[in-house]
mmCIF file of C-alpha atoms in Angstrom:
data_model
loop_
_atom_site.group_PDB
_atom_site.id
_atom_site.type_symbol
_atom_site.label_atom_id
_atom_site.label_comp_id
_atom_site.label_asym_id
_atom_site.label_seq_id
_atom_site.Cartn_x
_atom_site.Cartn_y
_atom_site.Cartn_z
ATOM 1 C CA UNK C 1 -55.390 23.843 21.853
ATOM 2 C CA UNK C 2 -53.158 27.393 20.863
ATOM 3 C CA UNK C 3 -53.767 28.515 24.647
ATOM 4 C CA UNK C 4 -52.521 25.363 26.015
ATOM 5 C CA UNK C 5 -49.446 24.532 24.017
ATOM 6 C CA UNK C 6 -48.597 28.577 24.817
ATOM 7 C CA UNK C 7 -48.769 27.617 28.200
ATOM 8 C CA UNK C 8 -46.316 24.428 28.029
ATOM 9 C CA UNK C 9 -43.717 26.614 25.608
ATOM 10 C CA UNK C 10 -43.968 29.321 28.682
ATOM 11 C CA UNK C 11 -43.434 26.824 31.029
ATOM 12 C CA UNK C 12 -40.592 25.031 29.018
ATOM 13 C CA UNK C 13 -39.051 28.796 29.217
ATOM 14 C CA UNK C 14 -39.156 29.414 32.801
ATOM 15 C CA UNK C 15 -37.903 25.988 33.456
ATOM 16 C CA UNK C 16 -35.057 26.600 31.264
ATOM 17 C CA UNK C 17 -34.475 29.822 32.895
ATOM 18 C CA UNK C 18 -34.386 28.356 36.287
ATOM 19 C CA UNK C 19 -31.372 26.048 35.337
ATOM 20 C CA UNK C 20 -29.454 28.421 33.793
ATOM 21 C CA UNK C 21 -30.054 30.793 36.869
ATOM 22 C CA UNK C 22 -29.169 27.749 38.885
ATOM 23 C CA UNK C 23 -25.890 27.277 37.139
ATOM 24 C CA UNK C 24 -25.142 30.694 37.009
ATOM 25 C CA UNK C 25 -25.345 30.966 41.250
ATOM 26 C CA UNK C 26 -23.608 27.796 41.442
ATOM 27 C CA UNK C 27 -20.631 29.046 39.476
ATOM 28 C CA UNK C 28 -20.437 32.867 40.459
ATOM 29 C CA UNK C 29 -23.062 33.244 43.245
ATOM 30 C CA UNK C 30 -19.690 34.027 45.609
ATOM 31 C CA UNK C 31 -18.325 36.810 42.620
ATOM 32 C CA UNK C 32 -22.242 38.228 42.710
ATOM 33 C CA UNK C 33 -22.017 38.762 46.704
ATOM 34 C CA UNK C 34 -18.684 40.156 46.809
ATOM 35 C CA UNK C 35 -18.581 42.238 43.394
ATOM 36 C CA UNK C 36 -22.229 42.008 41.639
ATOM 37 C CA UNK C 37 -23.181 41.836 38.328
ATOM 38 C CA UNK C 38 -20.117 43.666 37.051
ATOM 39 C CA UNK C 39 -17.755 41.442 38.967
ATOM 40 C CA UNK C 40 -19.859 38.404 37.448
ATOM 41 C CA UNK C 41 -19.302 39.493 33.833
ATOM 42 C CA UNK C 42 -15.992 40.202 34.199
ATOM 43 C CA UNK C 43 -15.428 37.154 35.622
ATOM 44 C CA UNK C 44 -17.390 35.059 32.583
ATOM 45 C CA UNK C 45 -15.445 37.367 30.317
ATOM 46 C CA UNK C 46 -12.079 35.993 31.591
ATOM 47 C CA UNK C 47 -13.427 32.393 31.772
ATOM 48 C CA UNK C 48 -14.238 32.558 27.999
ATOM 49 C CA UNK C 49 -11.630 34.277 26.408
ATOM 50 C CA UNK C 50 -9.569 31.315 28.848
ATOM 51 C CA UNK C 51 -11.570 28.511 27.191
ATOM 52 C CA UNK C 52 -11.453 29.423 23.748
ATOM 53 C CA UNK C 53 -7.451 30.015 24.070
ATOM 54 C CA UNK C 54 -6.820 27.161 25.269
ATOM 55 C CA UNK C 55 -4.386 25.055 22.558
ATOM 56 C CA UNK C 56 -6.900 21.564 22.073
ATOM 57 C CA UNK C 57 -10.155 24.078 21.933
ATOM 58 C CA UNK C 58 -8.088 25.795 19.018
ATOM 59 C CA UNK C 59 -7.371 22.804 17.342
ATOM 60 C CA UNK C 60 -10.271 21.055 17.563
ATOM 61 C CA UNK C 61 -11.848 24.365 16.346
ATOM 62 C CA UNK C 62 -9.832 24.301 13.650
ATOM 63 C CA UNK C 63 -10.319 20.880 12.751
ATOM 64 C CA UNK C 64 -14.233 21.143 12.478
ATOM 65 C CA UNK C 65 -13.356 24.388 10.406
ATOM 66 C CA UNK C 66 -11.459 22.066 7.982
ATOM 67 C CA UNK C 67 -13.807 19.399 7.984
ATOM 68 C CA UNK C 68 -16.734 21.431 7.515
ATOM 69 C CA UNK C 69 -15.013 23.141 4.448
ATOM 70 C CA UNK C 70 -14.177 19.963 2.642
ATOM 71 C CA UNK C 71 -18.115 18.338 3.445
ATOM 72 C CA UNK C 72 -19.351 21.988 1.430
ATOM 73 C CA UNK C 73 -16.757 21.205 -1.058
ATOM 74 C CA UNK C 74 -17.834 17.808 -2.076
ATOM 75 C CA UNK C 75 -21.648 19.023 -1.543
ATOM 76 C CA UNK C 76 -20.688 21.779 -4.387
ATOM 77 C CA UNK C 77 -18.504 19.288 -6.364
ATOM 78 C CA UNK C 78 -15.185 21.032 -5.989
ATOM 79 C CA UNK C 79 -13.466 18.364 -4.152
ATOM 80 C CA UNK C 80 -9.551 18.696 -4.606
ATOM 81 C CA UNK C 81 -7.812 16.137 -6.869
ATOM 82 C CA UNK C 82 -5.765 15.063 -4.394
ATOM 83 C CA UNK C 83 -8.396 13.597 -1.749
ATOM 84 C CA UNK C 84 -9.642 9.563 -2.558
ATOM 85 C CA UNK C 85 -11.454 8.941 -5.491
ATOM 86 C CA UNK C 86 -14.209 6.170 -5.515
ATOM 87 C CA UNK C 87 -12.846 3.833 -8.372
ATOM 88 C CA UNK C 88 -15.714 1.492 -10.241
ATOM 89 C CA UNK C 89 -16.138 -1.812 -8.360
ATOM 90 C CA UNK C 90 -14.999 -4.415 -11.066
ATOM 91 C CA UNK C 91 -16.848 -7.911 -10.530
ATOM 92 C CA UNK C 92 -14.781 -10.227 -9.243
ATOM 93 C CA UNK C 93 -14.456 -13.838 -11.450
ATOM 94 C CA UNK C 94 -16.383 -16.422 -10.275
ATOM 95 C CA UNK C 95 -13.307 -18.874 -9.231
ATOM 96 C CA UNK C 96 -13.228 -22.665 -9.768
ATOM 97 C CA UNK C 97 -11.530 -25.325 -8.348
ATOM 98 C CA UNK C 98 -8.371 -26.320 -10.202
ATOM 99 C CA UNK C 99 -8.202 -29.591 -12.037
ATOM 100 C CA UNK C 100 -5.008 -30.238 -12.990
ATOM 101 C CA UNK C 101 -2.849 -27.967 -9.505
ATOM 102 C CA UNK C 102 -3.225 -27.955 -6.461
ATOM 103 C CA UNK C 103 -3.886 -24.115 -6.590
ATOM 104 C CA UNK C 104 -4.820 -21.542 -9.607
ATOM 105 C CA UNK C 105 -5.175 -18.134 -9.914
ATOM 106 C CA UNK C 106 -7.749 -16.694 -11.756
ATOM 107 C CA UNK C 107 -9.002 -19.644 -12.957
ATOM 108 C CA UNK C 108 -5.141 -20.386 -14.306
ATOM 109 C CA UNK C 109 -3.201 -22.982 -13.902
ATOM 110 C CA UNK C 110 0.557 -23.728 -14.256
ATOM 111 C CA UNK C 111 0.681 -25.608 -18.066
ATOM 112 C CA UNK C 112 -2.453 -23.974 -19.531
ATOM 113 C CA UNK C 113 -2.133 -22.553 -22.909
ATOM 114 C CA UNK C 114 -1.395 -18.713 -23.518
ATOM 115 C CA UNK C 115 -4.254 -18.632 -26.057
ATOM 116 C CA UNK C 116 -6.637 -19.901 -23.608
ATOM 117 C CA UNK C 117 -5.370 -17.569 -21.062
ATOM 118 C CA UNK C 118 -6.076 -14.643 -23.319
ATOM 119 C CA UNK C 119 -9.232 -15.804 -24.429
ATOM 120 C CA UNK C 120 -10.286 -15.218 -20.787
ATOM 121 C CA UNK C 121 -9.043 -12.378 -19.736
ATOM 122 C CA UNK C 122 -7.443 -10.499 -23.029
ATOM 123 C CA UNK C 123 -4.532 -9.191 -23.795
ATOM 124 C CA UNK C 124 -1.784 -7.970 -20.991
ATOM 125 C CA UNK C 125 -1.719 -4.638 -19.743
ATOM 126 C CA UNK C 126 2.126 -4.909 -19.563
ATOM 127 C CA UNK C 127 4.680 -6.833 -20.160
ATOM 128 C CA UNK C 128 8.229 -6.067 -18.586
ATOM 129 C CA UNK C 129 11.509 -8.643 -18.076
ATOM 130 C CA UNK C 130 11.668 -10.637 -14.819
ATOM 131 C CA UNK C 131 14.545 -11.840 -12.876
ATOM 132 C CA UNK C 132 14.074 -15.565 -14.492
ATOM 133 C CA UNK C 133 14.586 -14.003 -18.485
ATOM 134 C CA UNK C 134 10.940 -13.757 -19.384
ATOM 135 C CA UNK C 135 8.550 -11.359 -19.222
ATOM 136 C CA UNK C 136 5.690 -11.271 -16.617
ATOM 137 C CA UNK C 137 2.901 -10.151 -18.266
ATOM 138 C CA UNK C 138 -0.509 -8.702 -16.496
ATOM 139 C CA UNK C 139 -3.569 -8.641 -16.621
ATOM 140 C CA UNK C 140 -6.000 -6.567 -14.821
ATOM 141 C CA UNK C 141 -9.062 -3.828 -15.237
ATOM 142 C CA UNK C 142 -7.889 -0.619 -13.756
ATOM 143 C CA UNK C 143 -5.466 -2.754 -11.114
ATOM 144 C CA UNK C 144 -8.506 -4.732 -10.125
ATOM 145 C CA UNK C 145 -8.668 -8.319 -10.642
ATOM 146 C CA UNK C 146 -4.539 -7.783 -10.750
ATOM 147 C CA UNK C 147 -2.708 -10.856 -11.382
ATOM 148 C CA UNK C 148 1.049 -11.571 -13.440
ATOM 149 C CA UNK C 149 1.451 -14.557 -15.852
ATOM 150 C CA UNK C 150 5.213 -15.777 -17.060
ATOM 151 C CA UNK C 151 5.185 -17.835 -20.124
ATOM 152 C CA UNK C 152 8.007 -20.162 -21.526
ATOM 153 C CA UNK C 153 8.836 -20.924 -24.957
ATOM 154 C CA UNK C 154 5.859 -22.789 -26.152
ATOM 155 C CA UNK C 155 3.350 -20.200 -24.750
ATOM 156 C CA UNK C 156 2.320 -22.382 -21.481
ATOM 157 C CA UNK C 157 1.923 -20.553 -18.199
ATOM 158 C CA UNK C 158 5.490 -21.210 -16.398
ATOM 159 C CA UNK C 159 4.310 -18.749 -13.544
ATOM 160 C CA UNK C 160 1.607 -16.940 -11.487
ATOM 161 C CA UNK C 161 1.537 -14.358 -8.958
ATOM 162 C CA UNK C 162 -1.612 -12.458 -7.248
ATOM 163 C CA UNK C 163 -2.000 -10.116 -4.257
ATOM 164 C CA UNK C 164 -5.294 -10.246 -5.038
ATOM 165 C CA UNK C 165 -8.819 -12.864 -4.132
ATOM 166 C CA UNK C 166 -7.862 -14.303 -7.329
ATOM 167 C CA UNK C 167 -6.653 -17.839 -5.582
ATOM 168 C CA UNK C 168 -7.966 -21.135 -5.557
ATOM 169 C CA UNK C 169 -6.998 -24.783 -3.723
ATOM 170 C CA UNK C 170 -7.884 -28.065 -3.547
ATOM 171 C CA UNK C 171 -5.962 -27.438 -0.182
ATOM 172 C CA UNK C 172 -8.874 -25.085 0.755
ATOM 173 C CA UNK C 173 -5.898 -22.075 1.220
ATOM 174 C CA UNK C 174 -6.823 -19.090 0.026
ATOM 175 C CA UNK C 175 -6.289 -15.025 0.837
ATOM 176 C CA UNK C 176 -8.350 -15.557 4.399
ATOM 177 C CA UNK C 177 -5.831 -19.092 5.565
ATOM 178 C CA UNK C 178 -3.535 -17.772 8.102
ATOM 179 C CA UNK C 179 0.296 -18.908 8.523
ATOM 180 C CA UNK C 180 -0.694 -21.646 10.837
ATOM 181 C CA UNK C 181 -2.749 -23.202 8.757
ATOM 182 C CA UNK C 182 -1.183 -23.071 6.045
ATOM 183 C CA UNK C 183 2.034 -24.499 7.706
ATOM 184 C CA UNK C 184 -0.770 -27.535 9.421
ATOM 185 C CA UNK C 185 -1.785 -28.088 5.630
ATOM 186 C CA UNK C 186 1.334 -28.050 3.570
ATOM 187 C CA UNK C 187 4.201 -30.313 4.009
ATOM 188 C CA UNK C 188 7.368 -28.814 5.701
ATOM 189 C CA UNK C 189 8.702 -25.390 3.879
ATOM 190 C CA UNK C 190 11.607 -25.503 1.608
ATOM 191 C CA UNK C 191 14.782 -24.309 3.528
ATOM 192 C CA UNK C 192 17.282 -24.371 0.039
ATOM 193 C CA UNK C 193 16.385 -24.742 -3.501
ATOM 194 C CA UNK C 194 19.344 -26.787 -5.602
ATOM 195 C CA UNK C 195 20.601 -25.416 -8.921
ATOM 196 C CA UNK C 196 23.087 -27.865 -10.174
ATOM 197 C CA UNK C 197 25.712 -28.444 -7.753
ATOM 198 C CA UNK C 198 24.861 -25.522 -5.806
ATOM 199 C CA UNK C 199 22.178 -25.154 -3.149
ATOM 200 C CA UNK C 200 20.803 -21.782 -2.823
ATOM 201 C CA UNK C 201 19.576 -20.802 0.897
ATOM 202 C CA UNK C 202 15.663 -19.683 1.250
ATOM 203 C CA UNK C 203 15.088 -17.631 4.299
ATOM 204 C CA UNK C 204 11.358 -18.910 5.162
ATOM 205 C CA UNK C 205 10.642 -16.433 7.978
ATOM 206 C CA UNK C 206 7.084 -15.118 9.139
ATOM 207 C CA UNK C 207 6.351 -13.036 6.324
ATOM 208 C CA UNK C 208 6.840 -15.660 3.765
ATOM 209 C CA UNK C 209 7.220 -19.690 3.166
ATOM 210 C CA UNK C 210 8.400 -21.771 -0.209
ATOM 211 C CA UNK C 211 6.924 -25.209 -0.672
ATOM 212 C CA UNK C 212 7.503 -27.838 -3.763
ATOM 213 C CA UNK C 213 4.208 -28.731 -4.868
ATOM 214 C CA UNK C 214 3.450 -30.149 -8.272
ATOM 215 C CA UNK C 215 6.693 -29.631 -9.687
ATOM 216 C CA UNK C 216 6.241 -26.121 -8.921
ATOM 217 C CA UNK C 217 7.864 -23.787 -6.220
ATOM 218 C CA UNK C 218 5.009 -22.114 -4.140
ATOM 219 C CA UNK C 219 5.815 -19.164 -2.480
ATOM 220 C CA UNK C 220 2.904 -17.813 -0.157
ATOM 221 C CA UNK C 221 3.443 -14.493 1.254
ATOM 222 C CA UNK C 222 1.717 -13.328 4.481
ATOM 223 C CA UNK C 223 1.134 -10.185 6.233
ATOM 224 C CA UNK C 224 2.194 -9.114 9.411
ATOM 225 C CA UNK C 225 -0.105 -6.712 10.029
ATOM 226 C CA UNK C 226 -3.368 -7.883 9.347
ATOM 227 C CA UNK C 227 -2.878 -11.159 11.701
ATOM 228 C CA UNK C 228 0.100 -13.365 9.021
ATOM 229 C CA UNK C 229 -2.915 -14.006 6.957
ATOM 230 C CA UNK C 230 -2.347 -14.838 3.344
ATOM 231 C CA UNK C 231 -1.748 -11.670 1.007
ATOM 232 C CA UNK C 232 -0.189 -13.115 -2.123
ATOM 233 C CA UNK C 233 1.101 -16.175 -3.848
ATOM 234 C CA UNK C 234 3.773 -16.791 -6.605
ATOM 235 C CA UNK C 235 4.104 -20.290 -8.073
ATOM 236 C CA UNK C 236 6.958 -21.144 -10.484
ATOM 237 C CA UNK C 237 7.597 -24.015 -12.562
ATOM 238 C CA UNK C 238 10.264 -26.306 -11.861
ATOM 239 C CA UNK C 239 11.635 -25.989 -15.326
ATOM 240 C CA UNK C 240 11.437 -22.259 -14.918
ATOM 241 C CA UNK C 241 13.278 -22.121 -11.950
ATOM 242 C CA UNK C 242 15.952 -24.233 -12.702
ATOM 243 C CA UNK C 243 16.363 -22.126 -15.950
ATOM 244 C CA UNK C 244 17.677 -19.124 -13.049
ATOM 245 C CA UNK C 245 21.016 -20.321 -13.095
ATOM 246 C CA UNK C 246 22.117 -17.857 -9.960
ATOM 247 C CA UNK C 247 20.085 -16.488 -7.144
ATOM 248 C CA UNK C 248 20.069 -12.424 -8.536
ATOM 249 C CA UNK C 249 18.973 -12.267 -12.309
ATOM 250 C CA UNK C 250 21.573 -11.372 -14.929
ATOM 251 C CA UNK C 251 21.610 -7.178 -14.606
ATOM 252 C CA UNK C 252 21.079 -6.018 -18.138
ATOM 253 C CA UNK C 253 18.974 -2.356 -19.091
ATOM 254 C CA UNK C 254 15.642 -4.301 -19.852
ATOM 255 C CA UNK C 255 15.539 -5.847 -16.211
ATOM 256 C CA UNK C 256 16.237 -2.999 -14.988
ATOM 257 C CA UNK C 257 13.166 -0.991 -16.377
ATOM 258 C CA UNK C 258 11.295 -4.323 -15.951
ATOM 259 C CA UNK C 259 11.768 -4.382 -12.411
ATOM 260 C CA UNK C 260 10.666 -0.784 -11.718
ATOM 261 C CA UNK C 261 7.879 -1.243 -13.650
ATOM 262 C CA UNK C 262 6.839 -4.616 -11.561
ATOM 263 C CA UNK C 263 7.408 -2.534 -8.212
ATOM 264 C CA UNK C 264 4.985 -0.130 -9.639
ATOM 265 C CA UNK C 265 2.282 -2.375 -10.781
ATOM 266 C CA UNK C 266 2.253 -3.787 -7.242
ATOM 267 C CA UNK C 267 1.927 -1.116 -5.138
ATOM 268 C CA UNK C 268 -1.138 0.005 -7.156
ATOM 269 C CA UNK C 269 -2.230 -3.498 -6.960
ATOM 270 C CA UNK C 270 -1.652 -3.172 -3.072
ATOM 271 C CA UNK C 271 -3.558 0.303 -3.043
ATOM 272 C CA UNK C 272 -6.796 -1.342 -4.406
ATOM 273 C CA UNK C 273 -7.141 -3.779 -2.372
ATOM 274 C CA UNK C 274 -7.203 -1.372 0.418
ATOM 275 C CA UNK C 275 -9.377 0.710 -1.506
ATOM 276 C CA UNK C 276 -6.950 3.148 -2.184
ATOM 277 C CA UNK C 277 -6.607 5.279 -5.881
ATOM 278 C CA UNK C 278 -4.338 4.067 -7.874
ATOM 279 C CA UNK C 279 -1.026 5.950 -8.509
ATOM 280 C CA UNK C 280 0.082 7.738 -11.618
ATOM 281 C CA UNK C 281 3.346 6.921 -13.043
ATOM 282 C CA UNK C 282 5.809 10.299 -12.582
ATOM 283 C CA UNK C 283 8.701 9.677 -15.476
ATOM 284 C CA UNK C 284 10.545 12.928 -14.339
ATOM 285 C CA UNK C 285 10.884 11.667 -11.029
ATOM 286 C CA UNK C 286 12.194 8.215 -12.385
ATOM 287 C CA UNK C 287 16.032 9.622 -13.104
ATOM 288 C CA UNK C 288 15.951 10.567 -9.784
ATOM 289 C CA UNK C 289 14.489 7.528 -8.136
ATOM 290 C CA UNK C 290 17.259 5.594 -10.110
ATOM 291 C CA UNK C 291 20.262 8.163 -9.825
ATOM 292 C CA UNK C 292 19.601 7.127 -5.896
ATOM 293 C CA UNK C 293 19.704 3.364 -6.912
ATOM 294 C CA UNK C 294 22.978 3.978 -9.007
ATOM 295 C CA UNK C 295 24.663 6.042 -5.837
ATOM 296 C CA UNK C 296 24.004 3.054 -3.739
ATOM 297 C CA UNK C 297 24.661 0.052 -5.498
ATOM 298 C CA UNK C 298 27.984 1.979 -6.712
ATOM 299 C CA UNK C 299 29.057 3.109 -3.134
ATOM 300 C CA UNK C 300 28.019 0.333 -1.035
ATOM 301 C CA UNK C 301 25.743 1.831 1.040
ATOM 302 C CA UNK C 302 21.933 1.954 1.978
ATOM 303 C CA UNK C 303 20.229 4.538 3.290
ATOM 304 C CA UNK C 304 17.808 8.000 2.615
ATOM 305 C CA UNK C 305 20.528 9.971 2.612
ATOM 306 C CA UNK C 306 23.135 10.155 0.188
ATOM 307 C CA UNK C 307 26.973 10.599 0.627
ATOM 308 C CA UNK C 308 26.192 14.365 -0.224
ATOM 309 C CA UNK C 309 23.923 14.582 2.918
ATOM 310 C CA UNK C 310 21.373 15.312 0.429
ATOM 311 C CA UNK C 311 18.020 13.988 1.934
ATOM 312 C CA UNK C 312 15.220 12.530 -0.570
ATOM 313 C CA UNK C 313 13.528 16.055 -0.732
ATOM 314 C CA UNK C 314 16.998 17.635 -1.804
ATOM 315 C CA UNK C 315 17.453 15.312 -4.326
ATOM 316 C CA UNK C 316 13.976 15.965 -6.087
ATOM 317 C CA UNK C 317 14.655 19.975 -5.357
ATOM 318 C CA UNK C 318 18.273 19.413 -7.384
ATOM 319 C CA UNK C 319 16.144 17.938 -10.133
ATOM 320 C CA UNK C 320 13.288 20.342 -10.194
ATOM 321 C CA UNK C 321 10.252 18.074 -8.868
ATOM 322 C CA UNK C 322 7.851 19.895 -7.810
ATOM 323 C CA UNK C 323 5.665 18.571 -4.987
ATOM 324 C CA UNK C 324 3.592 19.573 -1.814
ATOM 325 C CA UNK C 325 4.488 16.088 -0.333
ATOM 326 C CA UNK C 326 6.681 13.279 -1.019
ATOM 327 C CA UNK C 327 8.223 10.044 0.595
ATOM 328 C CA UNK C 328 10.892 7.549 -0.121
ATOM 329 C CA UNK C 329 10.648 3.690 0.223
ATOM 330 C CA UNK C 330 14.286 1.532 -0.142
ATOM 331 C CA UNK C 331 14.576 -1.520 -0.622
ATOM 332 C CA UNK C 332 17.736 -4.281 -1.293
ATOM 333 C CA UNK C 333 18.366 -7.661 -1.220
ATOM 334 C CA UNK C 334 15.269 -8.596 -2.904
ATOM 335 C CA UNK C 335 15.604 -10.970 -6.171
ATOM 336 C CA UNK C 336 12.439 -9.126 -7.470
ATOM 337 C CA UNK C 337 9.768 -6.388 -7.032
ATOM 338 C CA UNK C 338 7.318 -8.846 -5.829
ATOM 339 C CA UNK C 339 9.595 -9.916 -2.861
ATOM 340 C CA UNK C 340 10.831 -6.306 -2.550
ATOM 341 C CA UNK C 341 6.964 -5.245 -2.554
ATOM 342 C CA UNK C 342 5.757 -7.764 0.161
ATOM 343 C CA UNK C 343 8.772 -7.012 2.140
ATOM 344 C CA UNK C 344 7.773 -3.128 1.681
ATOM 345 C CA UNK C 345 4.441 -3.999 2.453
ATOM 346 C CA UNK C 346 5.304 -5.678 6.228
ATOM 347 C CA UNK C 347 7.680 -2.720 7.210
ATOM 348 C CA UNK C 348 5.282 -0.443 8.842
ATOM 349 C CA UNK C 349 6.980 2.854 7.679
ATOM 350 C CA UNK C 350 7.085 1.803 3.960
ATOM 351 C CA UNK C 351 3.534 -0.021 4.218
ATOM 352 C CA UNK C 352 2.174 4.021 5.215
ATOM 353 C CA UNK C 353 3.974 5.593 2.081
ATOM 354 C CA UNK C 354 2.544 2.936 -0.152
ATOM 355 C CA UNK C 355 -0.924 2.893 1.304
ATOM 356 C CA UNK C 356 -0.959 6.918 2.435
ATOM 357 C CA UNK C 357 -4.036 8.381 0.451
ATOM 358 C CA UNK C 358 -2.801 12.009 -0.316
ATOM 359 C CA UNK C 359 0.050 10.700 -3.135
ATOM 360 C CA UNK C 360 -1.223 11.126 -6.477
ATOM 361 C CA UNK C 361 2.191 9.851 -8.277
ATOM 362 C CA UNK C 362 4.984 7.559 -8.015
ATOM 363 C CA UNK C 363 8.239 6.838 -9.763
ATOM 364 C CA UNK C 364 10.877 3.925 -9.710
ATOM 365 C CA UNK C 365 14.373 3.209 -10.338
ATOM 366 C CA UNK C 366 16.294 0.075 -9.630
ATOM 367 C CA UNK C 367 20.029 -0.557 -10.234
ATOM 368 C CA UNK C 368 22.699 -3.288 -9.556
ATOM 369 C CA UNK C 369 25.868 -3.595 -7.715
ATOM 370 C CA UNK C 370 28.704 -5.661 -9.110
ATOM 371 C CA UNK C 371 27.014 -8.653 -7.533
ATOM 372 C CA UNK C 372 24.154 -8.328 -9.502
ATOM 373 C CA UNK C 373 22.283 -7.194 -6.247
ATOM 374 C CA UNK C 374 19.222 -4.765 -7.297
ATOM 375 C CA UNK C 375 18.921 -2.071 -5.138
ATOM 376 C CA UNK C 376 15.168 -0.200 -5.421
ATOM 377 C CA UNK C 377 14.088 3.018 -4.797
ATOM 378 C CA UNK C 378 10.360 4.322 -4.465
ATOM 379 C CA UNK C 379 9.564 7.714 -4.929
ATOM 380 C CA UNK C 380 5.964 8.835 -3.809
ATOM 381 C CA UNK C 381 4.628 12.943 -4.523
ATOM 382 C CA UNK C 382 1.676 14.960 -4.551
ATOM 383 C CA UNK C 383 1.903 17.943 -6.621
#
């Protein structure tokens, strides 16, 4: 048996010889005749040294240099902070069909008791000022399972929002329908919602529609990029809504921090579902997030760079942030951070900074014109 596999091996050998040999003529047989083995090597010499600088053979060296360096770096367990974290997989609620609505979130309706709510879930995470003069309070385990409750006076649930599979329908809509069935299913959108005497316009458009529906307004927001399927839903009571006397909420300092806050708690919301790390919040960074609110809403103007010139990176230079990288998002017009957010989240360029895995921290400032307009800046960084 040794003899005979010593035979195949020399065999293999030969064989393998031959080809190279073959490829060797093939290639330089016409160098060999004219210049022999000295022309040959030269001539291999010249052909390497010409493959290996070549510009995509350098890159793509480097690229397996990098790769291979960050593969022995998780093998050794000295991953850097700033690459994606696996977060714990929360179970998801088993979700019921509502009794009372036509659609609940989290097993919550629209007139269930704040008690009961709590008894479920526990106690909020947060709870900031909204645009309607209560507080949205939410509830989630580590931005998984993220959802927002308002509550009126008697402690009844006066509104919902998720961007989360938290919903449920008797309509059989949930975070898979797309826009056209949702628009087959639903009666006609809403194209103005009356306050009083006044009727305030709703742009319905194709990244989101408002229905009435159980004396509540539905707003169901969809996504433009993965195929105008459902990605989040905010239902408001009647009462609640009729309690916003104007279309912008009254500007005071606690709506202010409430709506950065909001904008925050979304976009790590967002970042989960696309199983993304969550974000730390960077309070240094917040003056200058808002001083860029302040400059526009007090100007009348809307755009990355300031009056000054100054770009976003100047302004965090002027106030000493540190970072390796960093990126802006802007947003105006919005009543709130969840229609600012979903806006954000259908604009390709602001969609990247929000879902783009190297940021580590974020900060947010908002601030109103004399209209009572919010204007809202995003700040993203990676020490």
């Amino acid at each position: 048996m040794k003899t005979g596999c010593g035979d195949m091996l020399r065999l293999r050998n030969w064989i393998v010889l031959l080809l190279v040999a073959g490829a060797l003529w093939h290639f330089y047989g016409e160098t060999y005749e004219h210049s022999g083995f000295q022309g040959v090597f030269h001539e291999i010499k010249e052909d390497v040294n010409e493959f290996i600088e070549n510009p995509i053979v350098t890159s793509t060296v480097n690229t397996i240099k990098q790769e291979f360096q960050i593969l022995l770096s998780r093998l050794n367990g000295t991953q850097e902070n700033h690459d994606i974290k696996t977060e714990p997989t929360i179970e998801k609620p088993k979700l019921n069909e509502p009794t009372n609505q036509s659609f609940s979130i989290h097993n919550i309706e629209i007139g269930d008791k704040r008690s009961d709510v709590e008894q479920q879930v526990g106690t909020p995470k947060r709870s900031s000022l909204n645009e309607y003069g209560v507080e949205w309070n939410t509830y989630h385990e580590n931005y998984q399972n993220f959802f927002m409750v308002a509550y009126d006076k008697e402690d009844k649930v006066a509104g919902l929002y998720t961007n989360q599979d938290l919903l449920s329908s008797t309509l059989g809509i949930d975070l898979n329908s797309s826009r056209e069935t949702v628009l087959s299913t639903l009666d006609e959108p809403l194209s103005a919602i009356r306050k009083g005497l006044v009727r305030y316009q709703i742009q319905n458009d194709d990244e989101n529609d408002t229905f009435f529906i159980d004396h509540n307004y539905v707003t169901i927001f969809y996504d433009k990029h993965e195929n105008n399927t459902v990605t989040a839903i905010q239902i408001i009571s009647d009462k609640l809504e009729q309690q916003k006397k104007e279309y912008f909420g009254e500007p005071t300092p606690d709506l202010k921090a409430g709506l950065e806050y909001q904008l925050f708690d979304l976009t790590n919301a967002a970042r989960v579902v696309h199983g993304l790390p969550v974000l730390n919040w960077e309070e240094p960074l917040r003056k200058t997030a808002r001083d860029h609110s302040t400059d526009m809403a007090e100007h009348n103007y809307f755009s990355h760079t300031n009056l000054q010139g100054q770009s976003p990176f100047d302004r965090m230079q002027e106030d000493d942030i540190v970072f390796r990288i960093a990126g802006e998002n802007l947003a105006t017009g919005q009543p709130s951070s969840i229609f600012a957010h979903e806006g954000l989240m259908n604009s390709l360029g602001h969609r990247e900074n929000i879902l783009k895995k190297e940021f580590e921290s974020l900060a947010v400032g908002v601030d109103f014109n004399q209209n009572s307009q919010p204007f809202y800046t995003e700040n993203f960084l990676t020490k």
